[in-house]
Short mmCIF file of C-alpha atoms and ligand atoms in Angstrom, two decimals:
data_model
loop_
_atom_site.label_atom_id
_atom_site.label_comp_id
_atom_site.label_asym_id
_atom_site.label_seq_id
_atom_site.Cartn_x
_atom_site.Cartn_y
_atom_site.Cartn_z
CA MET A 1 9.09 -64.88 34.66
CA SER A 2 11.82 -62.95 32.93
CA THR A 3 12.19 -62.75 29.19
CA SER A 4 14.86 -65.07 27.91
CA SER A 5 16.69 -64.89 24.59
CA SER A 6 15.20 -68.26 23.67
CA THR A 7 11.64 -67.81 22.50
CA THR A 8 10.58 -71.34 23.32
CA GLY A 9 7.53 -71.19 25.48
CA SER A 10 7.98 -72.32 29.05
CA GLY A 11 6.19 -75.48 30.12
CA THR A 12 3.00 -75.36 32.22
CA THR A 13 1.33 -77.93 34.38
CA ASP A 14 -0.81 -78.97 31.37
CA GLY A 15 2.37 -79.74 29.45
CA LEU A 16 1.73 -77.09 26.84
CA PRO A 17 4.07 -74.21 26.16
CA PHE A 18 3.16 -71.01 28.01
CA TYR A 19 3.05 -67.56 26.46
CA GLY A 20 2.80 -64.59 28.78
CA HIS A 21 2.09 -60.91 28.55
CA VAL A 22 5.20 -58.79 27.94
CA ILE A 23 5.05 -55.66 30.02
CA ALA A 24 7.98 -53.28 30.68
CA GLY A 25 10.36 -55.78 29.09
CA GLN A 26 9.34 -58.69 31.28
CA GLU A 27 7.26 -61.69 30.28
CA VAL A 28 4.73 -62.17 33.01
CA PRO A 29 1.64 -64.23 33.81
CA SER A 30 -1.61 -62.52 34.75
CA ILE A 31 -1.79 -61.20 38.30
CA ASP A 32 -4.52 -63.65 39.18
CA GLY A 33 -2.85 -66.44 37.22
CA ALA A 34 -5.72 -66.64 34.67
CA THR A 35 -4.89 -68.38 31.42
CA MET A 36 -6.61 -69.29 28.19
CA ALA A 37 -5.95 -72.12 25.79
CA SER A 38 -5.00 -71.51 22.21
CA VAL A 39 -6.75 -74.11 20.09
CA ASP A 40 -5.22 -75.47 16.86
CA PRO A 41 -8.18 -75.55 14.49
CA PHE A 42 -6.79 -78.48 12.45
CA THR A 43 -6.51 -80.81 15.43
CA ARG A 44 -9.18 -78.96 17.39
CA ARG A 45 -7.05 -79.38 20.52
CA PRO A 46 -5.27 -76.81 22.69
CA TRP A 47 -1.64 -76.47 21.68
CA ALA A 48 -0.54 -73.53 23.88
CA THR A 49 -1.51 -71.89 27.17
CA VAL A 50 -1.60 -68.13 27.16
CA ALA A 51 -1.95 -65.53 29.95
CA LEU A 52 -5.45 -64.10 30.05
CA GLY A 53 -5.37 -60.51 31.11
CA GLY A 54 -7.94 -57.93 32.14
CA GLN A 55 -8.14 -54.33 33.36
CA LYS A 56 -5.17 -54.64 35.66
CA GLU A 57 -2.78 -55.95 32.95
CA ALA A 58 -4.09 -53.33 30.54
CA ASP A 59 -3.38 -50.61 33.11
CA LEU A 60 0.09 -51.95 33.77
CA ALA A 61 0.93 -52.12 30.09
CA VAL A 62 -0.32 -48.57 29.42
CA ALA A 63 1.63 -47.30 32.47
CA ALA A 64 4.78 -49.02 31.14
CA ALA A 65 4.30 -47.54 27.68
CA ARG A 66 3.59 -44.11 29.16
CA GLU A 67 6.70 -44.18 31.32
CA ALA A 68 8.79 -45.33 28.32
CA PHE A 69 7.40 -42.54 26.23
CA ASP A 70 7.53 -39.75 28.77
CA SER A 71 10.98 -40.43 30.18
CA GLY A 72 12.59 -43.39 28.38
CA PRO A 73 15.20 -43.25 25.65
CA TRP A 74 13.13 -44.49 22.71
CA PRO A 75 11.42 -41.26 21.54
CA ARG A 76 14.67 -39.38 22.17
CA MET A 77 17.26 -41.63 20.56
CA GLY A 78 16.63 -40.35 17.05
CA PHE A 79 15.75 -42.00 13.78
CA GLU A 80 19.12 -43.58 13.03
CA LYS A 81 19.43 -45.51 16.27
CA ARG A 82 15.81 -46.61 16.16
CA GLN A 83 16.35 -47.74 12.60
CA ALA A 84 19.23 -49.91 13.70
CA VAL A 85 17.25 -51.51 16.53
CA LEU A 86 14.25 -52.22 14.31
CA HIS A 87 16.50 -53.79 11.68
CA ARG A 88 17.99 -55.93 14.44
CA LEU A 89 14.46 -57.06 15.33
CA ALA A 90 13.79 -57.81 11.67
CA ASP A 91 17.00 -59.92 11.59
CA LEU A 92 15.85 -61.85 14.62
CA MET A 93 12.45 -62.39 13.09
CA GLU A 94 14.14 -63.92 10.07
CA GLU A 95 16.15 -66.19 12.33
CA HIS A 96 12.97 -67.23 14.09
CA ALA A 97 10.86 -67.44 10.92
CA ASP A 98 9.89 -71.06 11.46
CA GLU A 99 8.77 -70.44 14.98
CA LEU A 100 6.75 -67.38 14.01
CA ALA A 101 5.18 -69.07 11.03
CA LEU A 102 4.25 -72.19 13.00
CA ALA A 103 2.75 -70.03 15.76
CA ASP A 104 0.21 -68.55 13.30
CA THR A 105 -0.36 -71.92 11.59
CA HIS A 106 -1.16 -73.62 14.91
CA ASP A 107 -3.18 -70.66 16.14
CA MET A 108 -5.49 -70.19 13.16
CA GLY A 109 -4.79 -72.98 10.68
CA LYS A 110 -3.28 -71.16 7.76
CA PRO A 111 -1.01 -73.19 5.46
CA VAL A 112 2.54 -72.87 6.71
CA THR A 113 3.81 -71.66 3.33
CA GLN A 114 1.40 -68.75 3.56
CA ALA A 115 2.40 -68.14 7.21
CA HIS A 116 6.03 -67.90 5.99
CA HIS A 117 4.91 -65.32 3.44
CA ASP A 118 3.28 -63.37 6.35
CA VAL A 119 6.57 -63.54 8.31
CA ALA A 120 8.52 -62.21 5.36
CA ARG A 121 5.97 -59.38 4.98
CA SER A 122 6.16 -58.68 8.71
CA VAL A 123 9.97 -58.46 8.55
CA TRP A 124 9.53 -56.09 5.59
CA ASN A 125 7.10 -53.97 7.69
CA PHE A 126 9.92 -53.29 10.19
CA ARG A 127 12.56 -52.71 7.58
CA PHE A 128 10.40 -50.48 5.40
CA PHE A 129 9.05 -48.26 8.20
CA ALA A 130 12.44 -48.04 9.97
CA ASP A 131 13.94 -46.74 6.70
CA HIS A 132 10.95 -44.65 5.74
CA ALA A 133 10.94 -42.73 9.02
CA ARG A 134 14.68 -42.16 8.79
CA LEU A 135 14.56 -40.88 5.22
CA ALA A 136 11.29 -38.92 5.38
CA THR A 137 11.45 -35.23 4.75
CA GLY A 138 9.34 -32.47 6.24
CA ASP A 139 7.57 -29.62 4.47
CA VAL A 140 8.82 -26.06 4.11
CA TYR A 141 6.53 -23.14 3.33
CA PRO A 142 8.42 -20.07 2.09
CA MET A 143 6.25 -17.14 3.22
CA ASP A 144 6.06 -13.70 1.60
CA SER A 145 5.68 -12.02 4.96
CA GLY A 146 9.32 -12.39 6.02
CA HIS A 147 8.57 -15.58 7.85
CA HIS A 148 9.52 -19.16 7.27
CA ALA A 149 7.28 -22.10 8.18
CA TYR A 150 8.10 -25.77 8.32
CA THR A 151 6.68 -28.98 9.74
CA ARG A 152 7.93 -31.37 12.37
CA TYR A 153 6.52 -34.83 12.82
CA ASP A 154 6.74 -35.57 16.50
CA ALA A 155 5.83 -38.94 17.93
CA ALA A 156 2.20 -39.03 19.14
CA GLY A 157 2.79 -40.93 22.38
CA VAL A 158 1.29 -44.22 23.55
CA VAL A 159 -0.25 -46.26 20.74
CA VAL A 160 -2.80 -49.02 21.36
CA ALA A 161 -2.77 -51.57 18.51
CA ILE A 162 -5.61 -54.07 18.32
CA SER A 163 -5.27 -56.73 15.73
CA PRO A 164 -7.43 -59.50 14.24
CA TRP A 165 -6.84 -63.26 13.91
CA ASN A 166 -6.62 -63.69 10.16
CA PHE A 167 -3.09 -62.39 9.65
CA PRO A 168 -1.93 -62.33 13.24
CA LEU A 169 1.75 -61.37 12.87
CA MET A 170 1.33 -59.41 9.65
CA MET A 171 -1.48 -57.17 10.88
CA SER A 172 0.20 -56.61 14.25
CA THR A 173 3.49 -55.58 12.69
CA TRP A 174 1.75 -53.39 10.14
CA LYS A 175 0.69 -51.28 13.17
CA VAL A 176 3.61 -51.79 15.49
CA ALA A 177 6.40 -51.08 12.98
CA PRO A 178 5.39 -47.57 11.90
CA ALA A 179 4.38 -46.64 15.44
CA LEU A 180 7.82 -47.57 16.74
CA ALA A 181 9.74 -46.13 13.83
CA TRP A 182 8.20 -42.72 14.48
CA GLY A 183 9.25 -42.88 18.15
CA ASN A 184 6.00 -43.99 19.86
CA THR A 185 5.59 -46.67 22.47
CA VAL A 186 3.03 -49.43 21.97
CA VAL A 187 0.60 -51.70 23.70
CA LEU A 188 -0.39 -54.51 21.38
CA LYS A 189 -3.42 -56.68 21.96
CA PRO A 190 -3.53 -59.53 19.49
CA ALA A 191 -6.80 -61.43 18.83
CA GLU A 192 -7.60 -63.97 21.55
CA ASP A 193 -7.65 -66.78 19.02
CA THR A 194 -4.13 -66.02 17.75
CA PRO A 195 -2.04 -64.69 20.63
CA VAL A 196 1.24 -66.64 20.38
CA SER A 197 3.19 -64.86 17.59
CA ALA A 198 2.70 -61.51 19.44
CA THR A 199 4.49 -62.83 22.55
CA VAL A 200 7.26 -64.32 20.37
CA LEU A 201 7.64 -60.96 18.66
CA ALA A 202 7.83 -59.12 22.03
CA ARG A 203 10.51 -61.54 23.27
CA LEU A 204 12.50 -60.85 20.10
CA ALA A 205 12.01 -57.12 20.59
CA VAL A 206 13.60 -57.29 24.00
CA GLU A 207 16.44 -59.33 22.55
CA ALA A 208 16.91 -56.76 19.81
CA GLY A 209 17.41 -54.05 22.37
CA LEU A 210 14.08 -52.22 22.48
CA PRO A 211 14.05 -50.50 25.89
CA PRO A 212 11.56 -51.76 28.48
CA GLY A 213 8.00 -50.57 27.95
CA VAL A 214 8.45 -49.66 24.27
CA LEU A 215 6.57 -52.71 22.98
CA ASN A 216 4.15 -54.29 25.42
CA VAL A 217 1.82 -57.19 24.63
CA VAL A 218 -1.31 -57.95 26.66
CA HIS A 219 -3.49 -60.91 25.96
CA GLY A 220 -7.25 -61.09 26.49
CA TYR A 221 -10.65 -60.71 24.96
CA GLY A 222 -12.26 -57.58 23.42
CA PRO A 223 -15.47 -56.52 25.22
CA ASP A 224 -15.28 -56.18 29.05
CA SER A 225 -11.68 -57.32 28.91
CA VAL A 226 -8.29 -56.11 27.78
CA GLY A 227 -9.62 -54.71 24.50
CA SER A 228 -12.17 -52.32 26.03
CA ALA A 229 -9.81 -51.47 28.91
CA LEU A 230 -7.19 -50.34 26.40
CA THR A 231 -9.50 -48.47 24.05
CA SER A 232 -11.14 -46.51 26.84
CA HIS A 233 -7.90 -45.78 28.69
CA PRO A 234 -7.36 -42.06 29.33
CA ASP A 235 -3.51 -42.28 28.98
CA VAL A 236 -3.57 -43.43 25.36
CA ASP A 237 -2.75 -41.14 22.43
CA ARG A 238 -3.63 -43.24 19.38
CA ILE A 239 -5.68 -46.37 18.70
CA THR A 240 -5.14 -48.43 15.57
CA PHE A 241 -7.59 -51.18 15.06
CA THR A 242 -8.13 -53.86 12.43
CA GLY A 243 -11.17 -56.16 12.69
CA GLU A 244 -14.89 -56.27 12.04
CA SER A 245 -16.87 -53.16 11.15
CA GLY A 246 -19.17 -53.58 14.16
CA THR A 247 -16.20 -53.71 16.51
CA GLY A 248 -14.79 -50.67 14.76
CA ARG A 249 -17.95 -48.73 15.64
CA VAL A 250 -17.60 -49.68 19.34
CA ILE A 251 -13.92 -48.75 19.48
CA SER A 252 -14.55 -45.50 17.61
CA ALA A 253 -17.15 -44.55 20.24
CA ALA A 254 -14.72 -45.42 23.07
CA ALA A 255 -11.96 -43.37 21.45
CA ALA A 256 -14.26 -40.44 20.86
CA ARG A 257 -14.97 -40.19 24.60
CA ASN A 258 -11.25 -39.44 25.18
CA LEU A 259 -10.87 -37.51 21.90
CA VAL A 260 -8.22 -40.03 20.78
CA PRO A 261 -7.53 -40.29 17.05
CA VAL A 262 -8.41 -43.71 15.74
CA SER A 263 -7.50 -45.55 12.55
CA LEU A 264 -9.92 -48.31 11.55
CA GLU A 265 -9.23 -51.06 8.98
CA LEU A 266 -12.44 -53.04 8.80
CA GLY A 267 -14.35 -55.60 6.82
CA GLY A 268 -14.82 -56.00 3.11
CA LYS A 269 -16.81 -57.61 0.32
CA GLY A 270 -14.42 -57.18 -2.53
CA ALA A 271 -15.71 -57.20 -6.14
CA ASN A 272 -13.64 -59.10 -8.70
CA ILE A 273 -14.61 -58.01 -12.20
CA VAL A 274 -13.56 -60.00 -15.21
CA PHE A 275 -14.28 -58.41 -18.63
CA ASP A 276 -14.60 -60.37 -21.90
CA ASP A 277 -11.20 -59.16 -23.05
CA ALA A 278 -9.31 -60.35 -19.96
CA ASP A 279 -6.42 -62.77 -20.04
CA VAL A 280 -8.47 -65.67 -18.75
CA ASP A 281 -5.55 -67.70 -17.37
CA ASN A 282 -4.38 -64.73 -15.34
CA ALA A 283 -7.90 -63.90 -14.21
CA VAL A 284 -8.56 -67.48 -13.11
CA HIS A 285 -5.25 -67.59 -11.21
CA TRP A 286 -6.04 -64.42 -9.26
CA ALA A 287 -9.67 -65.30 -8.74
CA VAL A 288 -8.49 -68.43 -6.99
CA GLU A 289 -6.02 -66.50 -4.87
CA ALA A 290 -8.57 -63.81 -4.10
CA ILE A 291 -10.95 -66.12 -2.32
CA PHE A 292 -9.16 -69.34 -1.43
CA ARG A 293 -5.88 -67.93 -0.03
CA ASN A 294 -6.03 -68.22 3.76
CA ALA A 295 -9.40 -69.99 3.20
CA GLY A 296 -10.98 -66.67 2.29
CA GLN A 297 -10.39 -65.37 5.80
CA VAL A 298 -9.06 -62.17 4.26
CA CYS A 299 -10.57 -58.68 4.51
CA LEU A 300 -9.51 -58.15 0.89
CA ALA A 301 -11.11 -61.34 -0.36
CA GLY A 302 -12.63 -61.19 -3.83
CA SER A 303 -15.82 -62.69 -2.53
CA ARG A 304 -18.07 -61.28 -5.29
CA LEU A 305 -17.01 -62.39 -8.71
CA TYR A 306 -18.54 -60.66 -11.75
CA VAL A 307 -17.79 -62.22 -15.15
CA GLN A 308 -18.88 -60.73 -18.46
CA ARG A 309 -21.29 -62.86 -20.47
CA GLY A 310 -19.03 -63.52 -23.47
CA ILE A 311 -16.56 -65.60 -21.42
CA TYR A 312 -18.76 -66.58 -18.51
CA ASP A 313 -19.08 -70.30 -19.36
CA GLU A 314 -15.46 -70.78 -20.31
CA PHE A 315 -14.26 -68.87 -17.24
CA MET A 316 -16.49 -70.80 -14.83
CA THR A 317 -15.36 -74.13 -16.24
CA ARG A 318 -11.73 -73.25 -15.79
CA TYR A 319 -12.28 -71.55 -12.41
CA LYS A 320 -14.13 -74.60 -11.04
CA ALA A 321 -11.30 -76.87 -12.24
CA ALA A 322 -8.66 -74.62 -10.63
CA ALA A 323 -10.57 -74.53 -7.33
CA GLU A 324 -10.90 -78.33 -7.31
CA ALA A 325 -7.18 -78.72 -8.10
CA LEU A 326 -6.01 -76.98 -4.96
CA VAL A 327 -3.98 -79.25 -2.69
CA VAL A 328 -6.10 -79.56 0.47
CA GLY A 329 -4.44 -80.87 3.59
CA ASP A 330 -2.73 -80.40 6.93
CA PRO A 331 -1.67 -76.74 7.17
CA LYS A 332 1.68 -77.78 8.63
CA ASP A 333 2.50 -79.70 5.42
CA PRO A 334 4.41 -77.39 3.05
CA ALA A 335 2.61 -79.07 0.11
CA THR A 336 -0.77 -77.85 1.37
CA GLN A 337 -2.21 -74.97 -0.62
CA PHE A 338 -5.63 -74.88 1.11
CA SER A 339 -6.41 -75.82 4.68
CA ALA A 340 -10.11 -76.47 5.05
CA ALA A 341 -10.24 -75.94 8.78
CA LEU A 342 -11.44 -72.44 9.60
CA ALA A 343 -9.83 -70.52 12.39
CA SER A 344 -12.21 -71.48 15.21
CA GLN A 345 -15.40 -73.33 15.92
CA GLU A 346 -17.19 -70.03 16.41
CA HIS A 347 -16.06 -68.77 13.05
CA PHE A 348 -16.94 -72.09 11.36
CA THR A 349 -20.44 -71.82 12.80
CA LYS A 350 -20.78 -68.33 11.30
CA VAL A 351 -19.57 -69.39 7.86
CA LYS A 352 -21.79 -72.47 7.98
CA SER A 353 -24.85 -70.28 8.39
CA PHE A 354 -24.32 -68.89 4.88
CA PHE A 355 -25.09 -72.29 3.43
CA SER A 356 -28.75 -72.21 4.56
CA PRO A 357 -31.28 -71.96 1.70
CA GLU A 358 -32.35 -68.49 2.79
CA SER A 359 -28.77 -67.25 2.80
CA LEU A 360 -28.03 -68.79 -0.62
CA GLY A 361 -30.97 -66.90 -2.11
CA GLY A 362 -31.70 -69.61 -4.70
CA GLY A 363 -28.02 -69.96 -5.63
CA THR A 364 -26.45 -73.28 -6.50
CA VAL A 365 -23.22 -74.60 -5.11
CA VAL A 366 -21.09 -75.16 -8.25
CA THR A 367 -18.30 -76.80 -6.23
CA GLY A 368 -17.28 -77.13 -2.59
CA GLY A 369 -19.37 -76.98 0.56
CA LEU A 370 -19.16 -77.94 4.20
CA LEU A 371 -16.88 -80.75 5.31
CA GLY A 372 -17.26 -82.97 8.35
CA GLY A 373 -15.75 -85.95 10.06
CA GLU A 374 -12.01 -86.51 9.74
CA ASP A 375 -9.23 -84.67 11.54
CA GLY A 376 -8.87 -81.18 10.13
CA GLU A 377 -12.31 -81.31 8.63
CA GLY A 378 -14.40 -80.74 11.73
CA TRP A 379 -14.50 -76.97 11.16
CA GLY A 380 -13.96 -77.40 7.46
CA VAL A 381 -15.23 -75.68 4.35
CA SER A 382 -13.82 -76.67 0.98
CA PRO A 383 -13.23 -74.15 -1.82
CA THR A 384 -16.77 -73.13 -2.66
CA ILE A 385 -18.20 -71.42 -5.72
CA ILE A 386 -21.84 -70.32 -5.71
CA ALA A 387 -23.75 -69.13 -8.80
CA ASP A 388 -27.19 -67.98 -9.89
CA THR A 389 -27.90 -66.20 -6.65
CA ALA A 390 -30.46 -63.49 -6.07
CA PRO A 391 -28.60 -60.14 -5.98
CA ASP A 392 -29.87 -59.31 -2.53
CA ALA A 393 -29.08 -62.70 -0.99
CA ARG A 394 -27.17 -62.76 2.24
CA VAL A 395 -24.17 -64.49 0.55
CA VAL A 396 -23.92 -61.54 -1.79
CA LYS A 397 -24.42 -58.80 0.78
CA GLU A 398 -22.55 -59.84 3.93
CA GLU A 399 -18.93 -60.54 4.59
CA ILE A 400 -18.64 -64.33 4.90
CA PHE A 401 -14.90 -64.39 5.67
CA GLY A 402 -14.55 -67.93 4.37
CA PRO A 403 -13.67 -69.75 1.15
CA VAL A 404 -17.00 -68.92 -0.52
CA VAL A 405 -17.28 -66.87 -3.67
CA VAL A 406 -20.53 -65.80 -5.38
CA ALA A 407 -20.31 -65.63 -9.19
CA THR A 408 -22.57 -63.36 -11.23
CA VAL A 409 -22.77 -62.77 -14.99
CA PHE A 410 -22.96 -59.22 -16.35
CA ASP A 411 -23.33 -57.49 -19.70
CA THR A 412 -22.12 -53.88 -19.55
CA GLU A 413 -19.54 -51.76 -17.82
CA ASP A 414 -22.19 -49.53 -16.24
CA GLU A 415 -24.06 -52.52 -14.96
CA VAL A 416 -21.04 -54.09 -13.28
CA VAL A 417 -19.82 -50.82 -11.75
CA GLY A 418 -23.30 -50.44 -10.22
CA LEU A 419 -23.26 -54.02 -8.91
CA ALA A 420 -19.72 -53.69 -7.51
CA ASN A 421 -20.54 -50.43 -5.72
CA ASP A 422 -23.79 -51.74 -4.32
CA THR A 423 -22.32 -52.49 -0.87
CA PRO A 424 -21.73 -50.60 2.30
CA TYR A 425 -18.12 -51.81 2.17
CA GLY A 426 -15.33 -50.30 0.04
CA LEU A 427 -12.05 -51.88 0.86
CA ASN A 428 -10.87 -53.17 -2.54
CA ALA A 429 -11.82 -54.34 -5.97
CA MET A 430 -10.12 -56.16 -8.83
CA VAL A 431 -10.48 -55.48 -12.55
CA PHE A 432 -9.34 -57.89 -15.27
CA THR A 433 -9.21 -56.39 -18.73
CA GLU A 434 -6.64 -55.89 -21.53
CA ASN A 435 -8.31 -52.59 -22.47
CA LEU A 436 -6.16 -49.83 -21.05
CA SER A 437 -8.82 -47.12 -21.14
CA ARG A 438 -11.35 -49.35 -19.53
CA ALA A 439 -8.86 -50.37 -16.78
CA HIS A 440 -8.33 -46.71 -15.81
CA ARG A 441 -11.97 -45.68 -16.30
CA VAL A 442 -13.44 -48.49 -14.16
CA SER A 443 -10.71 -48.12 -11.46
CA GLY A 444 -11.78 -44.53 -11.12
CA ARG A 445 -15.43 -45.37 -10.77
CA LEU A 446 -15.08 -48.11 -8.15
CA LYS A 447 -15.77 -47.22 -4.54
CA ALA A 448 -12.72 -48.82 -2.94
CA GLY A 449 -9.52 -47.99 -1.07
CA THR A 450 -7.49 -50.16 -3.43
CA VAL A 451 -8.18 -51.30 -6.96
CA TRP A 452 -5.98 -54.06 -8.40
CA VAL A 453 -5.85 -54.31 -12.21
CA ASN A 454 -4.92 -57.75 -13.55
CA CYS A 455 -3.57 -58.78 -10.17
CA PHE A 456 -4.43 -59.03 -6.48
CA PHE A 457 -2.79 -58.65 -3.07
CA ILE A 458 0.30 -56.85 -4.41
CA ARG A 459 1.35 -54.08 -2.04
CA ASP A 460 3.72 -51.18 -2.04
CA LEU A 461 4.01 -50.04 1.54
CA ARG A 462 4.28 -46.41 0.47
CA ALA A 463 0.75 -46.53 -0.96
CA PRO A 464 -2.35 -45.67 1.08
CA PHE A 465 -4.12 -48.72 2.55
CA GLY A 466 -7.62 -48.52 4.02
CA GLY A 467 -11.27 -48.57 3.17
CA VAL A 468 -14.28 -46.49 2.19
CA GLY A 469 -17.63 -46.66 4.05
CA ASP A 470 -17.97 -49.63 6.40
CA SER A 471 -14.48 -50.74 5.46
CA GLY A 472 -12.76 -48.18 7.60
CA VAL A 473 -11.68 -44.70 8.51
CA GLY A 474 -8.24 -43.35 7.59
CA ARG A 475 -5.33 -44.73 5.66
CA GLU A 476 -2.04 -46.31 6.72
CA GLY A 477 1.14 -46.93 4.73
CA GLY A 478 4.13 -44.69 4.03
CA THR A 479 3.40 -41.07 4.75
CA PHE A 480 -0.20 -41.96 5.60
CA SER A 481 1.14 -43.92 8.62
CA ARG A 482 3.31 -40.94 9.49
CA GLU A 483 0.28 -38.65 9.57
CA PHE A 484 -1.45 -41.01 12.00
CA PHE A 485 1.39 -41.95 14.31
CA THR A 486 2.81 -38.44 14.70
CA GLU A 487 1.63 -34.99 15.73
CA PRO A 488 2.50 -32.82 12.74
CA LYS A 489 3.62 -29.48 14.07
CA ALA A 490 3.98 -26.18 12.29
CA VAL A 491 6.96 -24.05 13.30
CA VAL A 492 6.75 -20.44 12.06
CA MET A 493 9.89 -18.29 12.35
CA GLN A 494 10.40 -14.64 11.60
CA ILE A 495 13.46 -14.32 9.38
CA THR A 496 13.36 -10.59 8.56
CA ARG A 497 12.90 -7.76 11.03
P1 LIG B 1 -12.99 -58.66 15.65
O1 LIG B 1 -13.49 -57.27 15.38
O2 LIG B 1 -13.87 -59.66 16.21
O3 LIG B 1 -11.68 -58.62 16.61
C1 LIG B 1 -10.50 -57.90 16.23
C2 LIG B 1 -9.81 -57.51 17.52
O4 LIG B 1 -10.63 -56.59 18.27
C3 LIG B 1 -9.53 -58.67 18.44
O5 LIG B 1 -8.23 -58.50 19.01
C4 LIG B 1 -10.63 -58.54 19.48
O6 LIG B 1 -10.30 -59.11 20.74
C5 LIG B 1 -10.74 -57.06 19.60
N1 LIG B 1 -12.05 -56.60 20.12
C6 LIG B 1 -13.25 -57.14 19.90
N2 LIG B 1 -14.22 -56.37 20.50
C7 LIG B 1 -13.53 -55.34 21.12
C8 LIG B 1 -13.95 -54.25 21.91
N3 LIG B 1 -15.26 -54.02 22.22
N4 LIG B 1 -13.03 -53.39 22.35
C9 LIG B 1 -11.75 -53.55 22.03
N5 LIG B 1 -11.27 -54.60 21.31
C10 LIG B 1 -12.20 -55.47 20.84
O7 LIG B 1 -12.36 -59.13 14.21
P2 LIG B 1 -11.75 -60.53 13.85
O8 LIG B 1 -12.88 -61.53 13.80
O9 LIG B 1 -10.58 -60.79 14.72
O10 LIG B 1 -11.18 -60.26 12.39
C11 LIG B 1 -11.90 -60.43 11.25
C12 LIG B 1 -12.40 -59.08 10.73
O11 LIG B 1 -11.27 -58.22 10.50
C13 LIG B 1 -13.10 -59.17 9.36
O12 LIG B 1 -14.25 -58.35 9.36
C14 LIG B 1 -12.03 -58.66 8.40
O13 LIG B 1 -12.56 -58.17 7.21
C15 LIG B 1 -11.36 -57.64 9.21
N6 LIG B 1 -10.01 -57.34 8.71
C16 LIG B 1 -9.84 -56.14 8.12
C17 LIG B 1 -8.56 -55.82 7.56
C18 LIG B 1 -8.32 -54.53 6.89
O14 LIG B 1 -7.17 -54.17 6.69
N7 LIG B 1 -9.32 -53.75 6.53
C19 LIG B 1 -7.54 -56.77 7.69
C20 LIG B 1 -7.78 -57.99 8.31
C21 LIG B 1 -9.04 -58.26 8.80
#
């Protein structure tokens, strides 16, 4: 099947639209014709049929990317031309925003308004990195010895990008955009539960004029499938991965065998700290966003809430009311703020396990809980606040990745910093206070890749993004992405004889 300028999926015998791999600029089925269904978690029915690849498709995609890097025009066309092509792709994504947003909404159940936000951010990923690479400067080292040294940032080569299901398009483009802007070629493997937006993106990339083999998409599973085939492939130069910490360990080991640099953005258990002097309205607003946006299926979720004793009762009353006021409904309805259906049955089963008495550690469910029955509620969890939990309970310690927050009261700054840092994760934390000194002091003491003060989720793509400890290895964003997706080279010239 060749790639057409229309991104509407072709029909299959099951009547569902079909989304193929995109390899060397062509949209293709698997060699053996294998497919997988993408299930809409709200209806719990398949809504699309997707090519299911394996070792052969991974090999073909890497070969296409290798060829495009080693002898194709992309790494050689220069920043300005690449910038123009990537902006054209961003334009096309804007034109196809509804299709892209609905793909993620069908695939994983996020409210369509939030999916549109993801599309806008994905467009910005391309625009930002296209401009950033074009405008970036190198370093010059004036040397006393009569020599002159400077850096070049040469494209690294073939990049494998493996993305998770919670922000399918946004996480994929966060990797693909800087890799392409710096002149690399890419093989993208989206998560098996959320494959569709990646094929749509690759179709648009062909339409935008990306040469064949520059952006390839291969669908399939992780272990013993496309994922492991890509991460252990000897012709790959970089691996960028976002997903669970356990998967990160496996991928890191595979990359180490080939001595391939790897960037890992992994899980989290974000602490959200609200001091007595906080603006309570603002803190409640962000505490809702921090755990109920995307039904808490967010690596950055503020899943551990610490509230100082002086405002604890007032805060919890208002927080509970705000959680209960969220408009729950069909994710395709623009009025819906919270879609209770989690991304898949498997994920629902995992989140459900946290509601067992042992996992709750004596905690009480202040509001929310498991849903059942009606359409959209089969894999449903409503906005859930848990309080009075033992500090070592499973709900406090492990990443739940659902709309479940554990609230804990604290008295002193030292105490809450200790609690917040008592985790193997270190992706992010939030601090709510009107005390300027405290804001800076506590931000400095928190073990986290990002600290948000009096806000959440706000990003500047120039800033480093990544995690400490089990939350990841390396940083991406701005020049941090450049360091990863290029081979910095020192050139030393003699200028006096
Ligand atoms: P996951 O680790 O199960 O899967 C992520 C991707 O890895 C998928 O594409 C999957 O097919 C692939 N994969 C799985 N096993 C593999 C293997 N052995 N070899 C190669 N590829 C393999 O993660 P998920 O469930 O899709 O996503 C949720 C997790 O991602 C959460 O832990 C969340 O915190 C994390 N996450 C982190 C960030 C961040 O920026 N730090 C952002 C989003 C999500």
